[in-house]
Amino acid sequence: MAASKHVLQAPKGMRDFFPEDMAIRQHLERAWRSAAVRHGFEEIGGPTFEHLDLFKIKSGEGIVSELFSFQRSGGDTDYALRPEFTPTLARMAASKGRSLPLPTKWFAIPDLFRAERPQRGRLREHRQWNVDLLGAPGPDADAEVIAVAIAALRGLGLGSSDVRVRISHRGAAAGLLSACGVVDDRMADAFSLVDRREKVPPDVFATQAAAIGLDAQGVARLDQIAACRLPATTPPATIAEQQRLPVESVSDLAALSLELDKRGLLPFCEWDLGIVRGLAYYTGTVWEIHDAEGVFRAIAGGGRYDGLVELFGGPSMPACGFGMGDVVLALLLEERGLLDPAHGVGTPRPDVFIVSSGDDKAEALFTPLATSLRDAGLHVRHTFKAGRNVGKQLKEASGHHARFAIILGEELANGIIVVKDMSSGEQAKVPHGDLAAWLQRRLAGHAAERPSCEP
RNA sequence: GCGACCGUAGCUCAGGGGUAGAGCACCUGGUUGUGGUCCAGGAUGUCGCGGGUUCAAAUCCCGUCGGUCGCCCCA
């Protein structure tokens, strides 16, 4: 069968990763993994696809149309590529039952799939960093997962002027909606409406608000309060007082505020009761991380979901965590100029590029030398072209950004190898037997600027 | 699922019924033992794919596959 052209393109919304793309992805994953491990989280993994029904437990039948689901040829079991990691995590936690030590701190970096129309910041396959803290009910746990997220972003060069954690709380939001006139049994609809507030034209918003018991005055008040974002340095009690909300509705936020302050995170945070993120699922704190200007989609989203593990058949336990995707994050880093070699992003630079003058002695030594230097732990490259023009080989070395070129030429007769520092142009004559040690000594000086993933 | 715009050389794009173009990148030479700069020369296309209109289609029309950006949704 001849290959038709469209089959030779990546499927819609899927990405190819060339070396420079992998360098970016590894840069993100390095920062994620480092932040998680420093905060005491352990990495887990799970299957790329699960039983289709697993994904219905948390999200209902409506999720199915947004999944890539399938049956094995000839089989009748429904599977689906995972659209999120949380069900797998909850299944894993539930399967340990009461033997799971609490608290348990887990993270994962899965690729996730969803059958949606791709658009800016949303693709059909992406990597998402998931961090979950199981078994800890207090605000210190909420603060800790926020701290992990911020630590990773800081590791990528983003500061408090670049990103903002917008924090809300189910209790505070419910108090707010009650004060605006929403009755308790329409609360879920009200959350849904608030979540769409910025995307719905004002007149449509007013019409829908009326349907859940909000009069014009209530809508106006809701709109004003929900649009109001305050620095996290504002005490939640003050907000409750100003907005005439019950003080107990913000008690969790007040406790969280203290924990954030201990960690120096208040400059990164703000209170934003307009964040609801499907509050039917979250049970307490809810937050999203956005770029400070709010021009991109959310970089991360998380919160507290104490009913999760029980929902998946495990013991009841408190839980909080978040997910952070690679797509929006990379867009922001690119826009901020944080994806260049100065920030540790790039394909690995060769330590040495071996250049042969082409004479017999050089050709005989060429491959054994490359092998011994590689065995010594060096990143070694050389030309594969037939021509042994020294100038062309140096050009190739330069194109690969090699740190040193070693030139095998007539000096070999005296056991001498010429080593050229490609950035300074300086050349040294090094005895053949000393070469590996000499290079390692000189390369140690470059260690600080070498990506940390390299040995 | 709905809508808008886009698809031409490896890359970024110009050309909008009449011979397929530019810049960058690439290759060769100047320079068979010294790179990034420079100079000269060279190669490169089913104009995404399929169909239609026309004497003639990269160009106009329909469909399709991709891409981008909005909606829906965002677990």
Short mmCIF file of C-alpha atoms (C1' of nucleotides) in Angstrom, two decimals:
data_model
loop_
_atom_site.label_atom_id
_atom_site.label_comp_id
_atom_site.label_asym_id
_atom_site.label_seq_id
_atom_site.Cartn_x
_atom_site.Cartn_y
_atom_site.Cartn_z
CA MET A 1 0.00 0.00 0.00
CA ALA A 2 1.48 3.31 -1.02
CA ALA A 3 1.75 5.85 1.76
CA SER A 4 -0.75 8.64 1.24
CA LYS A 5 0.39 12.06 2.27
CA HIS A 6 -1.98 12.69 5.13
CA VAL A 7 -0.94 9.51 6.86
CA LEU A 8 2.60 10.86 6.86
CA GLN A 9 1.55 13.86 8.93
CA ALA A 10 1.15 13.66 12.70
CA PRO A 11 -2.50 13.19 13.68
CA LYS A 12 -4.43 16.30 14.58
CA GLY A 13 -3.30 17.90 17.79
CA MET A 14 -0.32 15.55 18.23
CA ARG A 15 3.27 16.73 18.26
CA ASP A 16 6.60 15.52 16.94
CA PHE A 17 9.54 16.28 19.19
CA PHE A 18 12.75 17.06 17.34
CA PRO A 19 15.91 17.31 19.46
CA GLU A 20 15.38 20.99 20.22
CA ASP A 21 11.78 20.24 21.26
CA MET A 22 12.90 17.40 23.49
CA ALA A 23 15.41 19.76 25.08
CA ILE A 24 12.55 22.04 26.11
CA ARG A 25 10.42 19.17 27.36
CA GLN A 26 13.29 17.77 29.40
CA HIS A 27 13.99 21.23 30.79
CA LEU A 28 10.41 21.40 32.11
CA GLU A 29 10.43 17.87 33.44
CA ARG A 30 13.76 18.45 35.18
CA ALA A 31 12.31 21.45 37.00
CA TRP A 32 9.14 19.56 37.90
CA ARG A 33 10.97 16.49 39.16
CA SER A 34 13.49 18.53 41.09
CA ALA A 35 10.84 20.59 42.88
CA ALA A 36 8.78 17.52 43.75
CA VAL A 37 11.71 15.53 45.08
CA ARG A 38 13.00 18.47 47.13
CA HIS A 39 9.61 18.66 48.80
CA GLY A 40 9.60 15.00 49.63
CA PHE A 41 7.30 13.64 46.92
CA GLU A 42 7.94 10.26 45.31
CA GLU A 43 7.42 9.53 41.64
CA ILE A 44 4.80 7.05 40.50
CA GLY A 45 3.51 5.94 37.11
CA GLY A 46 0.56 4.12 35.67
CA PRO A 47 -0.93 2.68 32.49
CA THR A 48 -1.35 4.90 29.46
CA PHE A 49 -4.84 3.53 29.05
CA GLU A 50 -7.39 2.32 31.56
CA HIS A 51 -10.84 0.75 31.52
CA LEU A 52 -13.20 3.31 30.03
CA ASP A 53 -15.47 3.01 33.06
CA LEU A 54 -12.71 4.22 35.39
CA PHE A 55 -12.94 7.67 33.86
CA LYS A 56 -16.70 7.81 34.30
CA ILE A 57 -16.45 7.45 38.08
CA LYS A 58 -15.32 11.01 38.66
CA SER A 59 -16.60 12.73 35.53
CA GLY A 60 -19.75 10.89 34.45
CA GLU A 61 -20.91 9.75 31.01
CA GLY A 62 -20.29 13.19 29.56
CA ILE A 63 -16.57 12.56 29.56
CA VAL A 64 -16.77 9.77 26.98
CA SER A 65 -17.11 12.00 23.94
CA GLU A 66 -13.87 13.72 24.88
CA LEU A 67 -11.83 10.54 25.19
CA PHE A 68 -9.90 8.43 22.76
CA SER A 69 -11.55 5.12 23.55
CA PHE A 70 -11.21 1.77 21.80
CA GLN A 71 -11.66 -1.97 21.87
CA ARG A 72 -9.01 -4.50 21.03
CA SER A 73 -9.65 -6.05 17.63
CA GLY A 74 -11.98 -8.93 18.36
CA GLY A 75 -12.36 -7.95 21.99
CA ASP A 76 -15.33 -6.40 23.72
CA THR A 77 -13.69 -4.54 26.61
CA ASP A 78 -13.81 -0.75 26.39
CA TYR A 79 -10.58 1.06 27.11
CA ALA A 80 -9.63 4.73 26.92
CA LEU A 81 -6.37 6.63 26.72
CA ARG A 82 -6.11 8.51 30.01
CA PRO A 83 -7.37 12.10 29.83
CA GLU A 84 -6.12 12.78 33.34
CA PHE A 85 -4.03 10.98 35.91
CA THR A 86 -6.20 11.46 38.97
CA PRO A 87 -8.37 8.31 38.50
CA THR A 88 -5.22 6.20 38.18
CA LEU A 89 -3.78 7.81 41.27
CA ALA A 90 -6.99 7.31 43.21
CA ARG A 91 -7.19 3.68 42.06
CA MET A 92 -3.59 3.10 43.17
CA ALA A 93 -4.22 4.75 46.54
CA ALA A 94 -7.46 2.83 47.03
CA SER A 95 -5.79 -0.48 46.16
CA LYS A 96 -3.38 -0.01 49.08
CA GLY A 97 -6.35 0.46 51.38
CA ARG A 98 -5.48 1.13 54.97
CA SER A 99 -1.91 -0.05 54.50
CA LEU A 100 -1.11 3.21 52.75
CA PRO A 101 1.13 5.23 55.05
CA LEU A 102 -0.31 8.66 55.67
CA PRO A 103 0.49 11.19 54.61
CA THR A 104 1.49 9.86 51.20
CA LYS A 105 3.19 12.30 48.83
CA TRP A 106 3.19 11.22 45.20
CA PHE A 107 3.90 12.85 41.87
CA ALA A 108 3.75 11.70 38.26
CA ILE A 109 4.53 13.10 34.82
CA PRO A 110 2.13 11.27 32.50
CA ASP A 111 1.12 12.11 28.96
CA LEU A 112 -2.59 12.69 28.72
CA PHE A 113 -4.97 12.51 25.77
CA ARG A 114 -8.23 14.23 25.01
CA ALA A 115 -10.23 14.26 21.79
CA GLU A 116 -10.71 17.99 21.55
CA ARG A 117 -10.22 20.57 18.86
CA PRO A 118 -6.67 21.84 19.35
CA GLN A 119 -6.19 25.54 20.03
CA ARG A 120 -3.65 27.80 21.64
CA GLY A 121 -2.39 26.15 24.81
CA ARG A 122 -4.50 23.01 24.31
CA LEU A 123 -3.48 19.98 22.29
CA ARG A 124 -4.72 16.42 22.07
CA GLU A 125 -1.67 15.04 23.79
CA HIS A 126 0.27 16.79 26.49
CA ARG A 127 2.48 16.15 29.47
CA GLN A 128 1.13 17.03 32.83
CA TRP A 129 2.90 17.15 36.15
CA ASN A 130 0.60 15.78 38.84
CA VAL A 131 1.34 16.30 42.53
CA ASP A 132 -0.85 14.81 45.23
CA LEU A 133 -0.68 14.85 48.99
CA LEU A 134 -2.92 12.21 50.55
CA GLY A 135 -3.95 11.93 54.16
CA ALA A 136 -3.19 15.45 55.39
CA PRO A 137 -6.25 17.60 56.14
CA GLY A 138 -4.64 20.86 57.24
CA PRO A 139 -3.86 24.12 55.48
CA ASP A 140 -0.16 23.27 55.70
CA ALA A 141 -0.83 20.53 53.12
CA ASP A 142 -2.58 22.96 50.77
CA ALA A 143 0.27 25.42 51.19
CA GLU A 144 2.84 22.73 50.59
CA VAL A 145 1.45 21.67 47.21
CA ILE A 146 1.27 25.33 46.17
CA ALA A 147 4.88 25.67 47.32
CA VAL A 148 5.92 22.74 45.12
CA ALA A 149 4.27 24.32 42.09
CA ILE A 150 5.91 27.69 42.70
CA ALA A 151 9.29 26.07 43.35
CA ALA A 152 9.18 24.48 39.90
CA LEU A 153 8.18 27.74 38.23
CA ARG A 154 10.97 29.57 40.02
CA GLY A 155 13.36 26.88 38.90
CA LEU A 156 12.35 27.73 35.36
CA GLY A 157 13.14 31.40 35.90
CA LEU A 158 9.63 32.71 36.60
CA GLY A 159 9.16 35.07 39.53
CA SER A 160 6.34 36.73 41.40
CA SER A 161 6.04 39.34 38.65
CA ASP A 162 5.46 36.59 36.06
CA VAL A 163 2.94 34.25 37.63
CA ARG A 164 0.07 34.48 40.07
CA VAL A 165 -1.66 31.82 42.13
CA ARG A 166 -5.34 32.72 42.16
CA ILE A 167 -6.86 31.15 45.24
CA SER A 168 -10.47 30.57 46.08
CA HIS A 169 -12.35 28.30 48.42
CA ARG A 170 -15.53 26.38 48.13
CA GLY A 171 -16.81 27.62 51.48
CA ALA A 172 -16.03 31.24 50.75
CA ALA A 173 -17.54 31.04 47.27
CA ALA A 174 -20.68 29.39 48.60
CA GLY A 175 -20.95 32.08 51.28
CA LEU A 176 -20.59 34.70 48.62
CA LEU A 177 -23.27 33.17 46.42
CA SER A 178 -25.66 32.76 49.35
CA ALA A 179 -25.17 36.40 50.24
CA CYS A 180 -26.08 37.27 46.65
CA GLY A 181 -29.32 35.32 46.86
CA VAL A 182 -28.50 31.85 45.50
CA VAL A 183 -30.41 29.12 47.27
CA ASP A 184 -28.49 26.07 48.44
CA ASP A 185 -29.88 23.54 45.96
CA ARG A 186 -28.87 25.71 42.97
CA MET A 187 -25.32 26.12 44.25
CA ALA A 188 -23.77 23.73 41.69
CA ASP A 189 -25.40 25.63 38.82
CA ALA A 190 -24.23 28.86 40.35
CA PHE A 191 -20.62 27.66 40.49
CA SER A 192 -20.83 26.64 36.87
CA LEU A 193 -22.15 30.06 35.93
CA VAL A 194 -19.47 31.90 37.88
CA ASP A 195 -16.83 29.79 36.15
CA ARG A 196 -18.12 31.01 32.79
CA ARG A 197 -18.48 34.59 33.93
CA GLU A 198 -15.63 35.99 31.82
CA LYS A 199 -16.68 34.09 28.71
CA VAL A 200 -20.37 34.95 28.62
CA PRO A 201 -21.74 38.27 27.29
CA PRO A 202 -23.12 40.41 30.14
CA ASP A 203 -26.75 40.17 29.01
CA VAL A 204 -26.59 36.39 28.68
CA PHE A 205 -24.92 36.18 32.08
CA ALA A 206 -27.74 38.22 33.61
CA THR A 207 -30.39 36.00 32.04
CA GLN A 208 -28.76 32.80 33.29
CA ALA A 209 -28.18 34.30 36.71
CA ALA A 210 -31.85 35.13 37.03
CA ALA A 211 -32.62 31.46 36.36
CA ILE A 212 -30.78 30.39 39.53
CA GLY A 213 -32.45 32.91 41.81
CA LEU A 214 -30.28 35.97 41.39
CA ASP A 215 -32.08 39.25 40.87
CA ALA A 216 -30.43 42.18 39.12
CA GLN A 217 -29.05 43.50 42.37
CA GLY A 218 -27.66 40.08 43.27
CA VAL A 219 -26.05 39.74 39.85
CA ALA A 220 -24.47 43.15 40.13
CA ARG A 221 -23.09 42.31 43.53
CA LEU A 222 -21.84 38.90 42.42
CA ASP A 223 -20.23 40.38 39.37
CA GLN A 224 -18.48 43.04 41.37
CA ILE A 225 -17.25 40.68 44.07
CA ALA A 226 -16.21 37.87 41.77
CA ALA A 227 -14.27 40.26 39.55
CA CYS A 228 -12.48 41.62 42.59
CA ARG A 229 -9.04 40.17 42.99
CA LEU A 230 -7.10 41.08 46.10
CA PRO A 231 -3.44 40.63 47.02
CA ALA A 232 -2.94 37.64 49.29
CA THR A 233 -1.55 40.03 51.88
CA THR A 234 -5.16 41.11 52.49
CA PRO A 235 -6.40 39.16 55.52
CA PRO A 236 -9.34 36.95 54.52
CA ALA A 237 -11.21 38.17 57.60
CA THR A 238 -11.10 41.67 56.17
CA ILE A 239 -12.58 40.43 52.91
CA ALA A 240 -15.40 38.70 54.79
CA GLU A 241 -16.09 41.87 56.70
CA GLN A 242 -16.08 44.10 53.63
CA GLN A 243 -18.25 41.72 51.63
CA ARG A 244 -20.54 40.95 54.58
CA LEU A 245 -19.76 37.23 54.38
CA PRO A 246 -19.86 34.93 57.39
CA VAL A 247 -16.42 34.85 59.02
CA GLU A 248 -16.46 31.04 59.19
CA SER A 249 -16.68 30.87 55.40
CA VAL A 250 -13.15 32.25 55.15
CA SER A 251 -11.58 30.53 58.15
CA ASP A 252 -9.78 27.98 55.94
CA LEU A 253 -8.39 30.78 53.79
CA ALA A 254 -7.19 32.61 56.87
CA ALA A 255 -5.33 29.51 58.02
CA LEU A 256 -3.96 28.99 54.51
CA SER A 257 -2.79 32.59 54.46
CA LEU A 258 -0.61 32.00 57.53
CA GLU A 259 0.91 28.88 55.97
CA LEU A 260 1.63 30.65 52.69
CA ASP A 261 3.27 33.49 54.56
CA LYS A 262 5.58 31.07 56.43
CA ARG A 263 6.78 29.84 53.05
CA GLY A 264 7.28 33.32 51.62
CA LEU A 265 4.60 32.67 49.00
CA LEU A 266 2.22 35.59 49.59
CA PRO A 267 3.85 37.71 46.83
CA PHE A 268 2.89 34.97 44.34
CA CYS A 269 -0.70 34.70 45.49
CA GLU A 270 -3.97 36.56 45.36
CA TRP A 271 -7.52 35.88 46.50
CA ASP A 272 -9.88 35.44 43.60
CA LEU A 273 -13.33 34.14 44.45
CA GLY A 274 -14.07 33.96 40.70
CA ILE A 275 -11.99 30.76 40.52
CA VAL A 276 -14.27 27.79 40.94
CA ARG A 277 -12.89 25.01 38.70
CA GLY A 278 -15.88 22.71 38.83
CA LEU A 279 -16.45 23.04 42.52
CA ALA A 280 -18.67 19.98 42.52
CA TYR A 281 -15.45 17.99 42.73
CA TYR A 282 -13.30 20.14 44.97
CA THR A 283 -14.13 20.29 48.66
CA GLY A 284 -12.09 23.19 49.98
CA THR A 285 -9.30 25.31 48.62
CA VAL A 286 -9.29 25.76 44.84
CA TRP A 287 -6.57 27.52 42.90
CA GLU A 288 -5.17 28.19 39.46
CA ILE A 289 -1.83 29.56 38.40
CA HIS A 290 -1.91 32.09 35.57
CA ASP A 291 0.61 34.39 33.99
CA ALA A 292 0.51 37.71 35.83
CA GLU A 293 -1.17 39.52 32.94
CA GLY A 294 -3.75 36.79 32.50
CA VAL A 295 -3.31 36.49 28.74
CA PHE A 296 -2.67 32.74 28.63
CA ARG A 297 -4.80 29.83 29.74
CA ALA A 298 -4.17 28.47 33.22
CA ILE A 299 -0.67 27.08 33.76
CA ALA A 300 -1.81 24.85 36.61
CA GLY A 301 -4.92 24.06 38.57
CA GLY A 302 -5.45 22.33 41.88
CA GLY A 303 -7.07 22.27 45.23
CA ARG A 304 -8.50 20.03 47.90
CA TYR A 305 -10.67 17.02 47.09
CA ASP A 306 -11.20 15.07 50.27
CA GLY A 307 -13.72 12.63 48.78
CA LEU A 308 -11.49 11.37 46.01
CA VAL A 309 -9.97 8.12 47.24
CA GLU A 310 -13.23 7.00 48.81
CA LEU A 311 -14.94 7.63 45.48
CA PHE A 312 -12.59 5.06 43.96
CA GLY A 313 -13.33 2.44 46.58
CA GLY A 314 -10.63 3.27 49.10
CA PRO A 315 -10.78 4.49 52.67
CA SER A 316 -11.93 8.02 53.29
CA MET A 317 -8.95 10.31 53.39
CA PRO A 318 -8.24 13.98 52.86
CA ALA A 319 -6.31 14.87 49.70
CA CYS A 320 -5.04 17.85 47.82
CA GLY A 321 -2.89 18.40 44.78
CA PHE A 322 -2.62 19.91 41.34
CA GLY A 323 -1.82 19.35 37.68
CA MET A 324 0.48 21.49 35.55
CA GLY A 325 0.64 21.00 31.78
CA ASP A 326 3.59 21.52 29.49
CA VAL A 327 1.84 23.42 26.70
CA VAL A 328 0.84 26.71 28.31
CA LEU A 329 3.95 26.70 30.46
CA ALA A 330 6.22 26.42 27.43
CA LEU A 331 4.31 29.23 25.70
CA LEU A 332 4.86 31.50 28.69
CA LEU A 333 8.54 30.59 29.05
CA GLU A 334 9.06 31.22 25.34
CA GLU A 335 7.33 34.58 25.59
CA ARG A 336 9.51 35.52 28.58
CA GLY A 337 12.70 34.52 26.74
CA LEU A 338 13.42 31.74 29.23
CA LEU A 339 13.95 28.94 26.73
CA ASP A 340 17.48 29.57 25.57
CA PRO A 341 20.90 28.06 26.34
CA ALA A 342 21.58 30.76 28.96
CA HIS A 343 18.73 29.21 30.96
CA GLY A 344 19.98 25.67 30.54
CA VAL A 345 17.81 24.74 27.56
CA GLY A 346 19.43 23.02 24.65
CA THR A 347 20.66 19.79 23.19
CA PRO A 348 23.77 18.42 24.89
CA ARG A 349 26.99 20.03 23.67
CA PRO A 350 29.77 17.67 22.63
CA ASP A 351 32.83 17.81 24.86
CA VAL A 352 35.07 16.82 21.99
CA PHE A 353 34.91 16.71 18.22
CA ILE A 354 37.63 14.52 16.72
CA VAL A 355 39.23 15.84 13.55
CA SER A 356 41.48 13.68 11.43
CA SER A 357 43.99 15.02 8.95
CA GLY A 358 43.43 11.87 6.96
CA ASP A 359 46.92 10.37 7.11
CA ASP A 360 47.36 6.72 7.98
CA LYS A 361 48.40 7.17 11.60
CA ALA A 362 45.47 9.50 12.27
CA GLU A 363 42.95 7.19 10.63
CA ALA A 364 44.26 4.23 12.61
CA LEU A 365 43.86 6.07 15.91
CA PHE A 366 40.55 7.74 15.09
CA THR A 367 37.99 5.14 16.20
CA PRO A 368 39.97 3.65 19.12
CA LEU A 369 40.47 7.15 20.49
CA ALA A 370 36.77 8.02 20.17
CA THR A 371 35.94 4.77 21.97
CA SER A 372 38.37 5.35 24.84
CA LEU A 373 37.22 8.95 25.36
CA ARG A 374 33.60 7.81 25.41
CA ASP A 375 34.47 5.10 27.91
CA ALA A 376 36.02 7.86 30.01
CA GLY A 377 32.60 9.56 30.10
CA LEU A 378 33.10 12.24 27.48
CA HIS A 379 30.57 13.25 24.85
CA VAL A 380 32.45 12.60 21.63
CA ARG A 381 31.46 13.30 18.06
CA HIS A 382 33.21 13.20 14.71
CA THR A 383 32.39 13.61 11.07
CA PHE A 384 30.86 10.83 9.03
CA LYS A 385 31.84 12.41 5.76
CA ALA A 386 34.45 10.79 3.58
CA GLY A 387 36.50 13.94 3.02
CA ARG A 388 39.13 14.62 5.66
CA ASN A 389 39.45 18.34 5.08
CA VAL A 390 40.44 19.80 8.46
CA GLY A 391 38.68 23.09 7.78
CA LYS A 392 35.38 21.35 6.95
CA GLN A 393 35.64 19.16 10.01
CA LEU A 394 36.23 22.17 12.24
CA LYS A 395 33.23 23.83 10.67
CA GLU A 396 31.17 20.80 11.55
CA ALA A 397 32.58 20.86 15.10
CA SER A 398 31.60 24.49 15.36
CA GLY A 399 28.12 23.74 14.07
CA HIS A 400 27.68 21.20 16.85
CA HIS A 401 28.96 23.71 19.42
CA ALA A 402 31.70 21.33 20.50
CA ARG A 403 33.78 22.65 23.41
CA PHE A 404 37.04 21.16 22.14
CA ALA A 405 38.30 19.85 18.84
CA ILE A 406 41.18 17.45 18.82
CA ILE A 407 43.21 17.27 15.67
CA LEU A 408 44.99 14.07 14.74
CA GLY A 409 47.87 14.97 12.45
CA GLU A 410 51.59 14.67 11.89
CA GLU A 411 52.32 15.42 15.60
CA LEU A 412 51.13 11.88 16.28
CA ALA A 413 54.55 10.68 15.20
CA ASN A 414 55.78 12.14 18.51
CA GLY A 415 52.73 10.96 20.46
CA ILE A 416 51.22 14.46 20.49
CA ILE A 417 47.58 15.38 19.90
CA VAL A 418 46.55 18.96 19.16
CA VAL A 419 43.59 20.16 21.26
CA LYS A 420 41.77 23.30 20.22
CA ASP A 421 39.46 25.22 22.55
CA MET A 422 36.63 26.10 20.19
CA SER A 423 35.48 29.19 22.05
CA SER A 424 38.89 30.83 22.56
CA GLY A 425 40.65 29.33 19.55
CA GLU A 426 43.65 28.47 21.72
CA GLN A 427 45.53 25.29 20.90
CA ALA A 428 47.54 23.03 23.14
CA LYS A 429 49.75 20.04 22.42
CA VAL A 430 48.84 17.18 24.74
CA PRO A 431 50.60 13.81 24.98
CA HIS A 432 48.31 11.05 23.76
CA GLY A 433 48.32 9.24 27.12
CA ASP A 434 47.30 12.38 29.04
CA LEU A 435 44.46 13.36 26.74
CA ALA A 436 41.43 12.04 28.66
CA ALA A 437 42.59 13.43 31.99
CA TRP A 438 43.56 16.74 30.39
CA LEU A 439 40.13 17.14 28.81
CA GLN A 440 38.29 16.18 31.98
CA ARG A 441 40.30 18.73 33.95
CA ARG A 442 39.50 21.48 31.47
CA LEU A 443 35.85 20.50 31.13
CA ALA A 444 35.36 20.61 34.91
CA GLY A 445 35.69 24.36 34.60
CA HIS A 446 32.62 24.33 32.38
CA ALA A 447 30.59 22.26 34.81
CA ALA A 448 28.53 25.18 36.08
CA GLU A 449 27.19 25.94 32.62
CA ARG A 450 26.46 22.34 31.70
CA PRO A 451 22.84 21.18 31.85
CA SER A 452 22.31 19.23 35.03
CA CYS A 453 20.93 16.22 33.19
CA GLU A 454 24.36 15.36 31.87
CA PRO A 455 26.56 13.08 33.93
"C1'" G B 1 -20.01 19.46 17.51
"C1'" C B 2 -19.90 25.13 15.49
"C1'" G B 3 -17.23 29.46 13.16
"C1'" A B 4 -13.01 32.46 10.98
"C1'" C B 5 -8.34 32.56 8.66
"C1'" C B 6 -4.29 29.77 6.56
"C1'" G B 7 -1.46 25.53 3.65
"C1'" U B 8 3.82 27.59 -2.40
"C1'" A B 9 11.68 25.11 -1.88
"C1'" G B 10 14.47 22.14 4.23
"C1'" C B 11 12.59 27.01 7.05
"C1'" U B 12 10.03 32.03 6.88
"C1'" C B 13 7.04 33.79 3.24
"C1'" A B 14 5.79 36.79 -1.73
"C1'" G B 15 2.83 35.85 -6.12
"C1'" G B 16 -4.53 36.01 -6.36
"C1'" G B 17 -6.29 33.14 -14.25
"C1'" G B 18 -1.05 33.14 -18.90
"C1'" U B 19 6.95 30.15 -18.40
"C1'" A B 20 7.51 28.79 -10.27
"C1'" G B 21 9.92 33.37 -6.94
"C1'" A B 22 12.94 35.92 -2.69
"C1'" G B 23 15.60 35.65 1.92
"C1'" C B 24 17.71 32.26 5.23
"C1'" A B 25 19.54 27.26 5.50
"C1'" C B 26 22.11 23.50 2.49
"C1'" C B 27 26.05 21.83 -1.14
"C1'" U B 28 30.62 23.10 -4.08
"C1'" G B 29 34.83 26.22 -4.84
"C1'" G B 30 38.17 30.36 -3.25
"C1'" U B 31 41.31 27.37 1.24
"C1'" U B 32 43.74 19.04 0.07
"C1'" G B 33 46.50 21.31 8.61
"C1'" U B 34 42.47 25.26 11.19
"C1'" G B 35 35.72 26.81 12.34
"C1'" G B 36 31.88 30.97 13.09
"C1'" U B 37 32.79 36.34 8.79
"C1'" C B 38 33.32 37.16 3.45
"C1'" C B 39 33.10 36.29 -2.06
"C1'" A B 40 31.56 33.28 -6.32
"C1'" G B 41 28.76 29.35 -8.10
"C1'" G B 42 25.02 25.23 -7.51
"C1'" A B 43 20.91 22.04 -6.34
"C1'" U B 44 15.81 22.11 -4.58
"C1'" G B 45 9.09 22.00 -5.81
"C1'" U B 46 2.94 16.86 -7.64
"C1'" C B 47 2.04 25.27 -5.15
"C1'" G B 48 -1.33 19.81 1.13
"C1'" C B 49 -4.61 16.11 -1.40
"C1'" G B 50 -9.01 14.93 -4.64
"C1'" G B 51 -12.64 16.69 -7.91
"C1'" G B 52 -14.91 20.81 -10.81
"C1'" U B 53 -15.00 25.54 -14.00
"C1'" U B 54 -11.72 27.34 -18.08
"C1'" C B 55 -8.25 27.40 -24.30
"C1'" A B 56 -5.32 27.87 -19.75
"C1'" A B 57 -5.71 26.97 -12.36
"C1'" A B 58 -0.63 27.94 -7.34
"C1'" U B 59 -4.58 31.61 -8.43
"C1'" C B 60 -11.76 30.73 -9.05
"C1'" C B 61 -15.54 26.82 -6.95
"C1'" C B 62 -16.66 22.20 -4.00
"C1'" G B 63 -14.84 18.47 -0.88
"C1'" U B 64 -11.06 16.51 2.21
"C1'" C B 65 -6.65 16.35 5.38
"C1'" G B 66 -3.62 19.37 8.29
"C1'" G B 67 -2.38 24.18 10.92
"C1'" U B 68 -3.74 28.68 13.69
"C1'" C B 69 -7.38 31.25 16.51
"C1'" G B 70 -12.22 31.67 18.77
"C1'" C B 71 -16.81 28.98 20.81
"C1'" C B 72 -18.54 24.26 23.39
"C1'" C B 73 -15.85 21.68 27.05
"C1'" C B 74 -11.79 21.82 30.31
"C1'" A B 75 -12.24 15.90 34.13
#
